[in-house]
C-alpha cells in the first residue's frame, strides 16, 4: 500500500508539468458490496462514500485518472440475503487507491468540434484495504480477521487472509463541461476483487467447540450466530465466488490552465497563427 501511494504521488508531480491537460476534483456518493451476505441486491445497505481524483487528458477522448476513495460496506443475512439460519452480518471500511483509463464517447476540451457533454467508460487497477467487523450480543464490535472465525491459523487450515488486496475497477459515467475550467458528472463503477473475505465469510464452519476452547466464547459466537451450532465442515460461505464492491456518485472537477488556447491536444503542438497573428 505504501509503495502504491508513493507511485500515485509521483504521477501527480510529473503531471504538474502539463497543467493545461490536468483536472483535480472530488467524488461524493454511495457504496455497497456483493458477496456471501448480499449475493444480488444492488445498492443493498449502501453507505456514504467519496474521495479525491486527478485526471490527465491525453486527447479529447482518452484520459488517465488516479483516485483515492473511502467507503464503508455492509451486509446482513436478515436484510440483504434472507438467510436467517446463518444469521451473520458485518461492516467494513474500504480505502482504495486506483489508476484508470477513461474513454469519452464524444470529444471534450477542444476548440474545434468541442462537445459539452459526453458519456464515458473507464477501467483500470486498484489496491484497497478493508477490515471486516461484526457485533457481539452485548453490542461490542470486533475486527474479525485475526480471530480466525473459519479456523484460520489452526494446524491444517488456511492462513489468515490479507487485509490488503487488488481490485479491477470498471464502469461508466457521463460529464458536462461548463465554463473554461469546470466539469460535473456522475458515474457508477464496480470493483472485482481477488478476495472472498470482504465479509469474513468464504469457506466452511470450523469446529465451534474447538474455537471456544482455544480462542474464547466471543470468537465461537461470532463464527456461528445461528440458533443451532453447525457441524464442522458444512458450508458457511461460497468460496468459488469472489466479492465485489461498488462506488457510485457525483464527480466535480476543476481544470488547470486553458487547453483550448495553449495547445492542440490532438497533436501536442502549438497552433499555427491565423492570418499572420
PDB file of C-alpha atoms in Angstrom:
ATOM      1  CA  UNK A   1       0.000   0.000   0.000  1.00  0.00           C
ATOM      2  CA  UNK A   2       2.811   2.428   0.862  1.00  0.00           C
ATOM      3  CA  UNK A   3       4.555   1.829  -2.475  1.00  0.00           C
ATOM      4  CA  UNK A   4       1.314   2.391  -4.389  1.00  0.00           C
ATOM      5  CA  UNK A   5       0.735   5.667  -2.524  1.00  0.00           C
ATOM      6  CA  UNK A   6       4.237   6.882  -3.464  1.00  0.00           C
ATOM      7  CA  UNK A   7       3.649   5.918  -7.098  1.00  0.00           C
ATOM      8  CA  UNK A   8       0.389   7.877  -7.234  1.00  0.00           C
ATOM      9  CA  UNK A   9       2.064  10.945  -5.708  1.00  0.00           C
ATOM     10  CA  UNK A  10       4.890  10.743  -8.243  1.00  0.00           C
ATOM     11  CA  UNK A  11       2.317  10.568 -11.012  1.00  0.00           C
ATOM     12  CA  UNK A  12       0.688  13.729  -9.747  1.00  0.00           C
ATOM     13  CA  UNK A  13       4.006  15.605  -9.543  1.00  0.00           C
ATOM     14  CA  UNK A  14       5.031  14.545 -13.057  1.00  0.00           C
ATOM     15  CA  UNK A  15       1.711  15.638 -14.491  1.00  0.00           C
ATOM     16  CA  UNK A  16       2.002  19.093 -12.970  1.00  0.00           C
ATOM     17  CA  UNK A  17       4.386  19.928 -15.828  1.00  0.00           C
ATOM     18  CA  UNK A  18       1.461  19.504 -18.221  1.00  0.00           C
ATOM     19  CA  UNK A  19      -1.059  21.541 -16.256  1.00  0.00           C
ATOM     20  CA  UNK A  20      -3.132  22.524 -19.280  1.00  0.00           C
ATOM     21  CA  UNK A  21      -4.297  18.921 -19.545  1.00  0.00           C
ATOM     22  CA  UNK A  22      -4.916  18.358 -15.827  1.00  0.00           C
ATOM     23  CA  UNK A  23      -8.006  18.269 -13.636  1.00  0.00           C
ATOM     24  CA  UNK A  24      -8.442  17.896  -9.899  1.00  0.00           C
ATOM     25  CA  UNK A  25     -11.695  17.226  -8.114  1.00  0.00           C
ATOM     26  CA  UNK A  26     -13.793  15.154  -5.772  1.00  0.00           C
ATOM     27  CA  UNK A  27     -16.464  12.470  -5.790  1.00  0.00           C
ATOM     28  CA  UNK A  28     -19.344  12.067  -3.336  1.00  0.00           C
ATOM     29  CA  UNK A  29     -21.872   9.269  -3.407  1.00  0.00           C
ATOM     30  CA  UNK A  30     -22.573   5.806  -2.037  1.00  0.00           C
ATOM     31  CA  UNK A  31     -21.025   2.345  -1.882  1.00  0.00           C
ATOM     32  CA  UNK A  32     -22.255  -1.218  -1.470  1.00  0.00           C
ATOM     33  CA  UNK A  33     -20.884  -4.726  -1.731  1.00  0.00           C
ATOM     34  CA  UNK A  34     -21.894  -8.038  -3.346  1.00  0.00           C
ATOM     35  CA  UNK A  35     -20.813 -11.290  -1.727  1.00  0.00           C
ATOM     36  CA  UNK A  36     -21.964 -14.097   0.540  1.00  0.00           C
ATOM     37  CA  UNK A  37     -24.099 -11.823   2.720  1.00  0.00           C
ATOM     38  CA  UNK A  38     -25.507  -9.900  -0.250  1.00  0.00           C
ATOM     39  CA  UNK A  39     -25.433 -12.091  -3.362  1.00  0.00           C
ATOM     40  CA  UNK A  40     -27.585  -9.936  -5.666  1.00  0.00           C
ATOM     41  CA  UNK A  41     -29.176  -6.869  -4.043  1.00  0.00           C
ATOM     42  CA  UNK A  42     -27.698  -3.893  -5.951  1.00  0.00           C
ATOM     43  CA  UNK A  43     -27.258  -0.894  -3.616  1.00  0.00           C
ATOM     44  CA  UNK A  44     -28.358  -3.073  -0.704  1.00  0.00           C
ATOM     45  CA  UNK A  45     -27.339  -1.468   2.620  1.00  0.00           C
ATOM     46  CA  UNK A  46     -25.446   1.236   0.712  1.00  0.00           C
ATOM     47  CA  UNK A  47     -23.458   3.767   2.738  1.00  0.00           C
ATOM     48  CA  UNK A  48     -21.878   7.199   2.017  1.00  0.00           C
ATOM     49  CA  UNK A  49     -18.608   7.221   0.072  1.00  0.00           C
ATOM     50  CA  UNK A  50     -16.284   9.756  -1.503  1.00  0.00           C
ATOM     51  CA  UNK A  51     -12.748  10.807  -2.274  1.00  0.00           C
ATOM     52  CA  UNK A  52     -10.437  12.865  -4.467  1.00  0.00           C
ATOM     53  CA  UNK A  53      -9.484  12.420  -8.128  1.00  0.00           C
ATOM     54  CA  UNK A  54      -6.820  13.622 -10.547  1.00  0.00           C
ATOM     55  CA  UNK A  55      -7.312  13.337 -14.333  1.00  0.00           C
ATOM     56  CA  UNK A  56      -4.785  13.819 -17.137  1.00  0.00           C
ATOM     57  CA  UNK A  57      -6.314  14.254 -20.607  1.00  0.00           C
ATOM     58  CA  UNK A  58      -4.116  12.818 -23.357  1.00  0.00           C
ATOM     59  CA  UNK A  59      -6.594  13.549 -26.166  1.00  0.00           C
ATOM     60  CA  UNK A  60     -10.177  14.856 -26.405  1.00  0.00           C
ATOM     61  CA  UNK A  61     -11.315  11.249 -25.866  1.00  0.00           C
ATOM     62  CA  UNK A  62      -8.643   9.496 -23.804  1.00  0.00           C
ATOM     63  CA  UNK A  63      -7.607  10.273 -20.248  1.00  0.00           C
ATOM     64  CA  UNK A  64      -5.943   8.580 -17.290  1.00  0.00           C
ATOM     65  CA  UNK A  65      -7.201   9.069 -13.762  1.00  0.00           C
ATOM     66  CA  UNK A  66      -5.804   8.500 -10.289  1.00  0.00           C
ATOM     67  CA  UNK A  67      -8.095   8.421  -7.289  1.00  0.00           C
ATOM     68  CA  UNK A  68      -8.166   7.851  -3.543  1.00  0.00           C
ATOM     69  CA  UNK A  69     -11.640   6.790  -2.402  1.00  0.00           C
ATOM     70  CA  UNK A  70     -13.114   5.987   1.006  1.00  0.00           C
ATOM     71  CA  UNK A  71     -16.213   3.959   1.793  1.00  0.00           C
ATOM     72  CA  UNK A  72     -17.924   1.553   4.147  1.00  0.00           C
ATOM     73  CA  UNK A  73     -19.706  -1.591   3.006  1.00  0.00           C
ATOM     74  CA  UNK A  74     -22.156  -3.689   4.985  1.00  0.00           C
ATOM     75  CA  UNK A  75     -24.117  -6.894   4.694  1.00  0.00           C
ATOM     76  CA  UNK A  76     -26.667  -8.736   6.815  1.00  0.00           C
ATOM     77  CA  UNK A  77     -28.279 -12.113   6.181  1.00  0.00           C
ATOM     78  CA  UNK A  78     -31.549 -10.827   7.617  1.00  0.00           C
ATOM     79  CA  UNK A  79     -31.639  -7.786   5.296  1.00  0.00           C
ATOM     80  CA  UNK A  80     -29.678  -8.401   2.097  1.00  0.00           C
ATOM     81  CA  UNK A  81     -29.800 -12.184   1.866  1.00  0.00           C
ATOM     82  CA  UNK A  82     -32.805 -13.509   3.815  1.00  0.00           C
ATOM     83  CA  UNK A  83     -30.594 -16.349   5.034  1.00  0.00           C
ATOM     84  CA  UNK A  84     -31.930 -16.258   8.587  1.00  0.00           C
ATOM     85  CA  UNK A  85     -30.455 -19.641   9.523  1.00  0.00           C
ATOM     86  CA  UNK A  86     -26.869 -18.406   9.173  1.00  0.00           C
ATOM     87  CA  UNK A  87     -27.671 -15.016  10.757  1.00  0.00           C
ATOM     88  CA  UNK A  88     -24.305 -13.381  10.011  1.00  0.00           C
ATOM     89  CA  UNK A  89     -23.669  -9.666   9.479  1.00  0.00           C
ATOM     90  CA  UNK A  90     -20.652  -7.387   9.039  1.00  0.00           C
ATOM     91  CA  UNK A  91     -19.362  -3.928   8.186  1.00  0.00           C
ATOM     92  CA  UNK A  92     -16.003  -2.931   6.764  1.00  0.00           C
ATOM     93  CA  UNK A  93     -14.241   0.338   5.914  1.00  0.00           C
ATOM     94  CA  UNK A  94     -12.582   0.468   2.489  1.00  0.00           C
ATOM     95  CA  UNK A  95      -9.748   2.701   1.286  1.00  0.00           C
ATOM     96  CA  UNK A  96      -8.914   2.461  -2.412  1.00  0.00           C
ATOM     97  CA  UNK A  97      -6.000   3.831  -4.426  1.00  0.00           C
ATOM     98  CA  UNK A  98      -6.572   3.311  -8.135  1.00  0.00           C
ATOM     99  CA  UNK A  99      -5.392   4.246 -11.623  1.00  0.00           C
ATOM    100  CA  UNK A 100      -7.838   4.030 -14.523  1.00  0.00           C
ATOM    101  CA  UNK A 101      -8.138   4.832 -18.219  1.00  0.00           C
ATOM    102  CA  UNK A 102     -11.180   6.743 -19.432  1.00  0.00           C
ATOM    103  CA  UNK A 103     -12.689   6.768 -22.936  1.00  0.00           C
ATOM    104  CA  UNK A 104     -15.096   9.591 -23.826  1.00  0.00           C
ATOM    105  CA  UNK A 105     -17.708   8.760 -26.462  1.00  0.00           C
ATOM    106  CA  UNK A 106     -17.504  12.354 -27.783  1.00  0.00           C
ATOM    107  CA  UNK A 107     -14.625  14.831 -27.946  1.00  0.00           C
ATOM    108  CA  UNK A 108     -14.197  17.123 -24.948  1.00  0.00           C
ATOM    109  CA  UNK A 109     -11.840  20.029 -24.158  1.00  0.00           C
ATOM    110  CA  UNK A 110     -11.088  21.018 -27.740  1.00  0.00           C
ATOM    111  CA  UNK A 111     -11.875  24.237 -29.540  1.00  0.00           C
ATOM    112  CA  UNK A 112     -12.828  22.657 -32.863  1.00  0.00           C
ATOM    113  CA  UNK A 113     -15.717  20.239 -32.695  1.00  0.00           C
ATOM    114  CA  UNK A 114     -15.915  20.527 -28.917  1.00  0.00           C
ATOM    115  CA  UNK A 115     -18.802  18.840 -27.099  1.00  0.00           C
ATOM    116  CA  UNK A 116     -20.063  19.998 -23.732  1.00  0.00           C
ATOM    117  CA  UNK A 117     -21.380  16.563 -22.813  1.00  0.00           C
ATOM    118  CA  UNK A 118     -20.082  13.014 -23.201  1.00  0.00           C
ATOM    119  CA  UNK A 119     -20.717   9.561 -21.762  1.00  0.00           C
ATOM    120  CA  UNK A 120     -17.534   7.658 -20.915  1.00  0.00           C
ATOM    121  CA  UNK A 121     -16.262   4.215 -19.963  1.00  0.00           C
ATOM    122  CA  UNK A 122     -13.447   3.513 -17.515  1.00  0.00           C
ATOM    123  CA  UNK A 123     -11.359   0.583 -16.327  1.00  0.00           C
ATOM    124  CA  UNK A 124      -8.078   0.010 -14.558  1.00  0.00           C
ATOM    125  CA  UNK A 125      -6.483  -1.429 -11.458  1.00  0.00           C
ATOM    126  CA  UNK A 126      -6.640  -0.561  -7.771  1.00  0.00           C
ATOM    127  CA  UNK A 127      -5.250  -1.573  -4.410  1.00  0.00           C
ATOM    128  CA  UNK A 128      -7.577  -1.419  -1.431  1.00  0.00           C
ATOM    129  CA  UNK A 129      -7.609  -2.123   2.281  1.00  0.00           C
ATOM    130  CA  UNK A 130     -10.527  -3.470   4.288  1.00  0.00           C
ATOM    131  CA  UNK A 131     -11.233  -4.711   7.808  1.00  0.00           C
ATOM    132  CA  UNK A 132     -14.446  -6.718   8.368  1.00  0.00           C
ATOM    133  CA  UNK A 133     -16.091  -6.325  11.765  1.00  0.00           C
ATOM    134  CA  UNK A 134     -19.086  -7.950  13.458  1.00  0.00           C
ATOM    135  CA  UNK A 135     -21.172  -7.156  16.505  1.00  0.00           C
ATOM    136  CA  UNK A 136     -21.452  -9.460  19.502  1.00  0.00           C
ATOM    137  CA  UNK A 137     -24.618  -9.912  21.545  1.00  0.00           C
ATOM    138  CA  UNK A 138     -23.525  -7.192  24.006  1.00  0.00           C
ATOM    139  CA  UNK A 139     -23.221  -4.621  21.175  1.00  0.00           C
ATOM    140  CA  UNK A 140     -19.413  -4.625  21.031  1.00  0.00           C
ATOM    141  CA  UNK A 141     -17.838  -4.584  17.556  1.00  0.00           C
ATOM    142  CA  UNK A 142     -14.888  -6.904  16.882  1.00  0.00           C
ATOM    143  CA  UNK A 143     -12.411  -6.933  13.996  1.00  0.00           C
ATOM    144  CA  UNK A 144     -12.705 -10.437  12.567  1.00  0.00           C
ATOM    145  CA  UNK A 145      -9.594 -11.165  10.500  1.00  0.00           C
ATOM    146  CA  UNK A 146      -7.252 -12.023  13.385  1.00  0.00           C
ATOM    147  CA  UNK A 147      -9.955 -14.071  15.171  1.00  0.00           C
ATOM    148  CA  UNK A 148      -9.916 -16.813  12.531  1.00  0.00           C
ATOM    149  CA  UNK A 149     -13.662 -17.472  12.516  1.00  0.00           C
ATOM    150  CA  UNK A 150     -13.280 -20.222   9.890  1.00  0.00           C
ATOM    151  CA  UNK A 151     -10.361 -21.877  11.678  1.00  0.00           C
ATOM    152  CA  UNK A 152      -7.591 -19.869  10.026  1.00  0.00           C
ATOM    153  CA  UNK A 153      -4.307 -20.423  11.820  1.00  0.00           C
ATOM    154  CA  UNK A 154      -5.127 -23.867  13.167  1.00  0.00           C
ATOM    155  CA  UNK A 155      -2.960 -26.760  12.013  1.00  0.00           C
ATOM    156  CA  UNK A 156      -4.020 -27.970   8.583  1.00  0.00           C
ATOM    157  CA  UNK A 157      -6.249 -24.925   7.965  1.00  0.00           C
ATOM    158  CA  UNK A 158      -5.845 -21.836   5.788  1.00  0.00           C
ATOM    159  CA  UNK A 159      -3.611 -18.935   6.770  1.00  0.00           C
ATOM    160  CA  UNK A 160      -5.168 -15.657   7.871  1.00  0.00           C
ATOM    161  CA  UNK A 161      -6.341 -13.678   4.867  1.00  0.00           C
ATOM    162  CA  UNK A 162      -4.718 -10.364   3.984  1.00  0.00           C
ATOM    163  CA  UNK A 163      -6.476  -7.064   4.691  1.00  0.00           C
ATOM    164  CA  UNK A 164      -4.931  -5.541   1.551  1.00  0.00           C
ATOM    165  CA  UNK A 165      -5.968  -6.776  -1.893  1.00  0.00           C
ATOM    166  CA  UNK A 166      -6.168  -5.938  -5.600  1.00  0.00           C
ATOM    167  CA  UNK A 167      -9.323  -4.931  -7.461  1.00  0.00           C
ATOM    168  CA  UNK A 168     -10.265  -4.397 -11.102  1.00  0.00           C
ATOM    169  CA  UNK A 169     -12.460  -1.263 -11.385  1.00  0.00           C
ATOM    170  CA  UNK A 170     -14.775  -0.849 -14.379  1.00  0.00           C
ATOM    171  CA  UNK A 171     -17.851   1.222 -15.097  1.00  0.00           C
ATOM    172  CA  UNK A 172     -19.460   4.092 -16.948  1.00  0.00           C
ATOM    173  CA  UNK A 173     -20.481   7.689 -16.446  1.00  0.00           C
ATOM    174  CA  UNK A 174     -21.252  10.984 -18.116  1.00  0.00           C
ATOM    175  CA  UNK A 175     -19.981  14.519 -17.674  1.00  0.00           C
ATOM    176  CA  UNK A 176     -20.889  18.083 -18.631  1.00  0.00           C
ATOM    177  CA  UNK A 177     -18.306  20.822 -19.086  1.00  0.00           C
ATOM    178  CA  UNK A 178     -19.244  24.375 -18.231  1.00  0.00           C
ATOM    179  CA  UNK A 179     -17.147  27.498 -18.411  1.00  0.00           C
ATOM    180  CA  UNK A 180     -13.458  27.073 -19.145  1.00  0.00           C
ATOM    181  CA  UNK A 181     -12.455  25.196 -16.062  1.00  0.00           C
ATOM    182  CA  UNK A 182     -15.260  23.046 -14.642  1.00  0.00           C
ATOM    183  CA  UNK A 183     -16.993  19.754 -15.286  1.00  0.00           C
ATOM    184  CA  UNK A 184     -19.777  17.965 -13.439  1.00  0.00           C
ATOM    185  CA  UNK A 185     -20.854  14.389 -13.928  1.00  0.00           C
ATOM    186  CA  UNK A 186     -21.925  11.129 -12.410  1.00  0.00           C
ATOM    187  CA  UNK A 187     -20.510   7.625 -12.606  1.00  0.00           C
ATOM    188  CA  UNK A 188     -21.095   4.098 -11.359  1.00  0.00           C
ATOM    189  CA  UNK A 189     -18.275   1.590 -11.111  1.00  0.00           C
ATOM    190  CA  UNK A 190     -17.930  -1.962  -9.849  1.00  0.00           C
ATOM    191  CA  UNK A 191     -14.748  -3.417  -8.345  1.00  0.00           C
ATOM    192  CA  UNK A 192     -13.986  -7.081  -8.934  1.00  0.00           C
ATOM    193  CA  UNK A 193     -11.722  -8.215  -6.112  1.00  0.00           C
ATOM    194  CA  UNK A 194      -9.383 -11.170  -5.684  1.00  0.00           C
ATOM    195  CA  UNK A 195     -10.620 -11.936  -2.188  1.00  0.00           C
ATOM    196  CA  UNK A 196     -13.714 -13.668  -0.839  1.00  0.00           C
ATOM    197  CA  UNK A 197     -13.278 -12.227   2.642  1.00  0.00           C
ATOM    198  CA  UNK A 198     -14.673  -8.691   2.464  1.00  0.00           C
ATOM    199  CA  UNK A 199     -17.389 -10.061   4.740  1.00  0.00           C
ATOM    200  CA  UNK A 200     -15.175 -12.610   6.604  1.00  0.00           C
ATOM    201  CA  UNK A 201     -17.300 -15.397   5.053  1.00  0.00           C
ATOM    202  CA  UNK A 202     -15.944 -17.813   2.460  1.00  0.00           C
ATOM    203  CA  UNK A 203     -15.427 -21.463   3.364  1.00  0.00           C
ATOM    204  CA  UNK A 204     -16.788 -23.964   5.879  1.00  0.00           C
ATOM    205  CA  UNK A 205     -17.682 -23.872   9.544  1.00  0.00           C
ATOM    206  CA  UNK A 206     -14.856 -24.861  11.853  1.00  0.00           C
ATOM    207  CA  UNK A 207     -15.383 -26.927  14.990  1.00  0.00           C
ATOM    208  CA  UNK A 208     -17.185 -24.409  17.195  1.00  0.00           C
ATOM    209  CA  UNK A 209     -16.184 -26.137  20.412  1.00  0.00           C
ATOM    210  CA  UNK A 210     -12.530 -26.005  19.389  1.00  0.00           C
ATOM    211  CA  UNK A 211     -12.888 -22.276  18.674  1.00  0.00           C
ATOM    212  CA  UNK A 212     -14.413 -21.752  22.105  1.00  0.00           C
ATOM    213  CA  UNK A 213     -11.743 -23.729  23.934  1.00  0.00           C
ATOM    214  CA  UNK A 214      -8.778 -22.226  22.068  1.00  0.00           C
ATOM    215  CA  UNK A 215      -9.909 -18.692  21.217  1.00  0.00           C
ATOM    216  CA  UNK A 216     -12.760 -17.930  23.572  1.00  0.00           C
ATOM    217  CA  UNK A 217     -16.538 -17.775  23.623  1.00  0.00           C
ATOM    218  CA  UNK A 218     -16.681 -14.460  21.715  1.00  0.00           C
ATOM    219  CA  UNK A 219     -14.917 -15.948  18.695  1.00  0.00           C
ATOM    220  CA  UNK A 220     -17.175 -19.014  18.829  1.00  0.00           C
ATOM    221  CA  UNK A 221     -20.306 -16.811  18.858  1.00  0.00           C
ATOM    222  CA  UNK A 222     -19.102 -14.590  16.008  1.00  0.00           C
ATOM    223  CA  UNK A 223     -18.195 -17.642  13.914  1.00  0.00           C
ATOM    224  CA  UNK A 224     -21.662 -19.183  14.208  1.00  0.00           C
ATOM    225  CA  UNK A 225     -24.551 -16.905  15.152  1.00  0.00           C
ATOM    226  CA  UNK A 226     -27.360 -19.246  14.133  1.00  0.00           C
ATOM    227  CA  UNK A 227     -29.894 -20.716  16.553  1.00  0.00           C
ATOM    228  CA  UNK A 228     -28.115 -24.068  16.446  1.00  0.00           C
ATOM    229  CA  UNK A 229     -24.421 -24.859  16.086  1.00  0.00           C
ATOM    230  CA  UNK A 230     -23.436 -26.060  12.621  1.00  0.00           C
ATOM    231  CA  UNK A 231     -21.440 -29.239  12.137  1.00  0.00           C
ATOM    232  CA  UNK A 232     -17.776 -28.666  11.362  1.00  0.00           C
ATOM    233  CA  UNK A 233     -17.134 -28.850   7.618  1.00  0.00           C
ATOM    234  CA  UNK A 234     -20.585 -27.718   6.495  1.00  0.00           C
ATOM    235  CA  UNK A 235     -20.765 -24.718   4.211  1.00  0.00           C
ATOM    236  CA  UNK A 236     -20.539 -21.261   5.779  1.00  0.00           C
ATOM    237  CA  UNK A 237     -19.951 -19.406   2.508  1.00  0.00           C
ATOM    238  CA  UNK A 238     -19.305 -19.918  -1.206  1.00  0.00           C
ATOM    239  CA  UNK A 239     -15.568 -19.893  -1.829  1.00  0.00           C
ATOM    240  CA  UNK A 240     -15.964 -20.160  -5.628  1.00  0.00           C
ATOM    241  CA  UNK A 241     -17.203 -16.558  -5.981  1.00  0.00           C
ATOM    242  CA  UNK A 242     -15.051 -13.522  -5.212  1.00  0.00           C
ATOM    243  CA  UNK A 243     -16.533 -10.398  -3.646  1.00  0.00           C
ATOM    244  CA  UNK A 244     -17.373  -7.115  -5.381  1.00  0.00           C
ATOM    245  CA  UNK A 245     -17.746  -3.597  -4.075  1.00  0.00           C
ATOM    246  CA  UNK A 246     -19.026  -0.502  -5.834  1.00  0.00           C
ATOM    247  CA  UNK A 247     -18.761   3.289  -5.901  1.00  0.00           C
ATOM    248  CA  UNK A 248     -21.470   5.482  -7.404  1.00  0.00           C
ATOM    249  CA  UNK A 249     -21.687   9.232  -7.148  1.00  0.00           C
ATOM    250  CA  UNK A 250     -21.366  12.759  -8.466  1.00  0.00           C
ATOM    251  CA  UNK A 251     -17.951  13.962  -9.693  1.00  0.00           C
ATOM    252  CA  UNK A 252     -16.900  17.623  -9.750  1.00  0.00           C
ATOM    253  CA  UNK A 253     -13.601  18.525 -11.472  1.00  0.00           C
ATOM    254  CA  UNK A 254     -11.561  21.734 -11.892  1.00  0.00           C
ATOM    255  CA  UNK A 255      -9.289  22.078 -14.957  1.00  0.00           C
ATOM    256  CA  UNK A 256      -5.869  23.718 -14.667  1.00  0.00           C
ATOM    257  CA  UNK A 257      -4.791  26.038 -17.472  1.00  0.00           C
ATOM    258  CA  UNK A 258      -6.513  26.521 -20.815  1.00  0.00           C
ATOM    259  CA  UNK A 259      -6.288  23.639 -23.273  1.00  0.00           C
ATOM    260  CA  UNK A 260      -8.350  25.445 -25.883  1.00  0.00           C
ATOM    261  CA  UNK A 261      -5.775  28.258 -26.350  1.00  0.00           C
ATOM    262  CA  UNK A 262      -2.393  26.931 -25.307  1.00  0.00           C
ATOM    263  CA  UNK A 263      -2.142  23.672 -27.219  1.00  0.00           C
ATOM    264  CA  UNK A 264      -3.809  21.442 -29.748  1.00  0.00           C
ATOM    265  CA  UNK A 265      -4.446  18.406 -27.577  1.00  0.00           C
ATOM    266  CA  UNK A 266      -4.560  16.062 -30.568  1.00  0.00           C
ATOM    267  CA  UNK A 267      -1.072  16.842 -31.782  1.00  0.00           C
ATOM    268  CA  UNK A 268       0.547  18.263 -28.635  1.00  0.00           C
ATOM    269  CA  UNK A 269       1.926  21.223 -30.624  1.00  0.00           C
ATOM    270  CA  UNK A 270       1.092  24.908 -30.551  1.00  0.00           C
ATOM    271  CA  UNK A 271      -1.420  26.002 -33.108  1.00  0.00           C
ATOM    272  CA  UNK A 272      -0.377  27.968 -36.153  1.00  0.00           C
ATOM    273  CA  UNK A 273      -1.152  31.645 -36.154  1.00  0.00           C
ATOM    274  CA  UNK A 274      -4.225  32.644 -38.152  1.00  0.00           C
ATOM    275  CA  UNK A 275      -3.768  35.396 -40.784  1.00  0.00           C
ATOM    276  CA  UNK A 276      -0.268  36.094 -39.584  1.00  0.00           C
ATOM    277  CA  UNK A 277      -1.298  36.816 -35.989  1.00  0.00           C
TER     278      UNK A 277
END
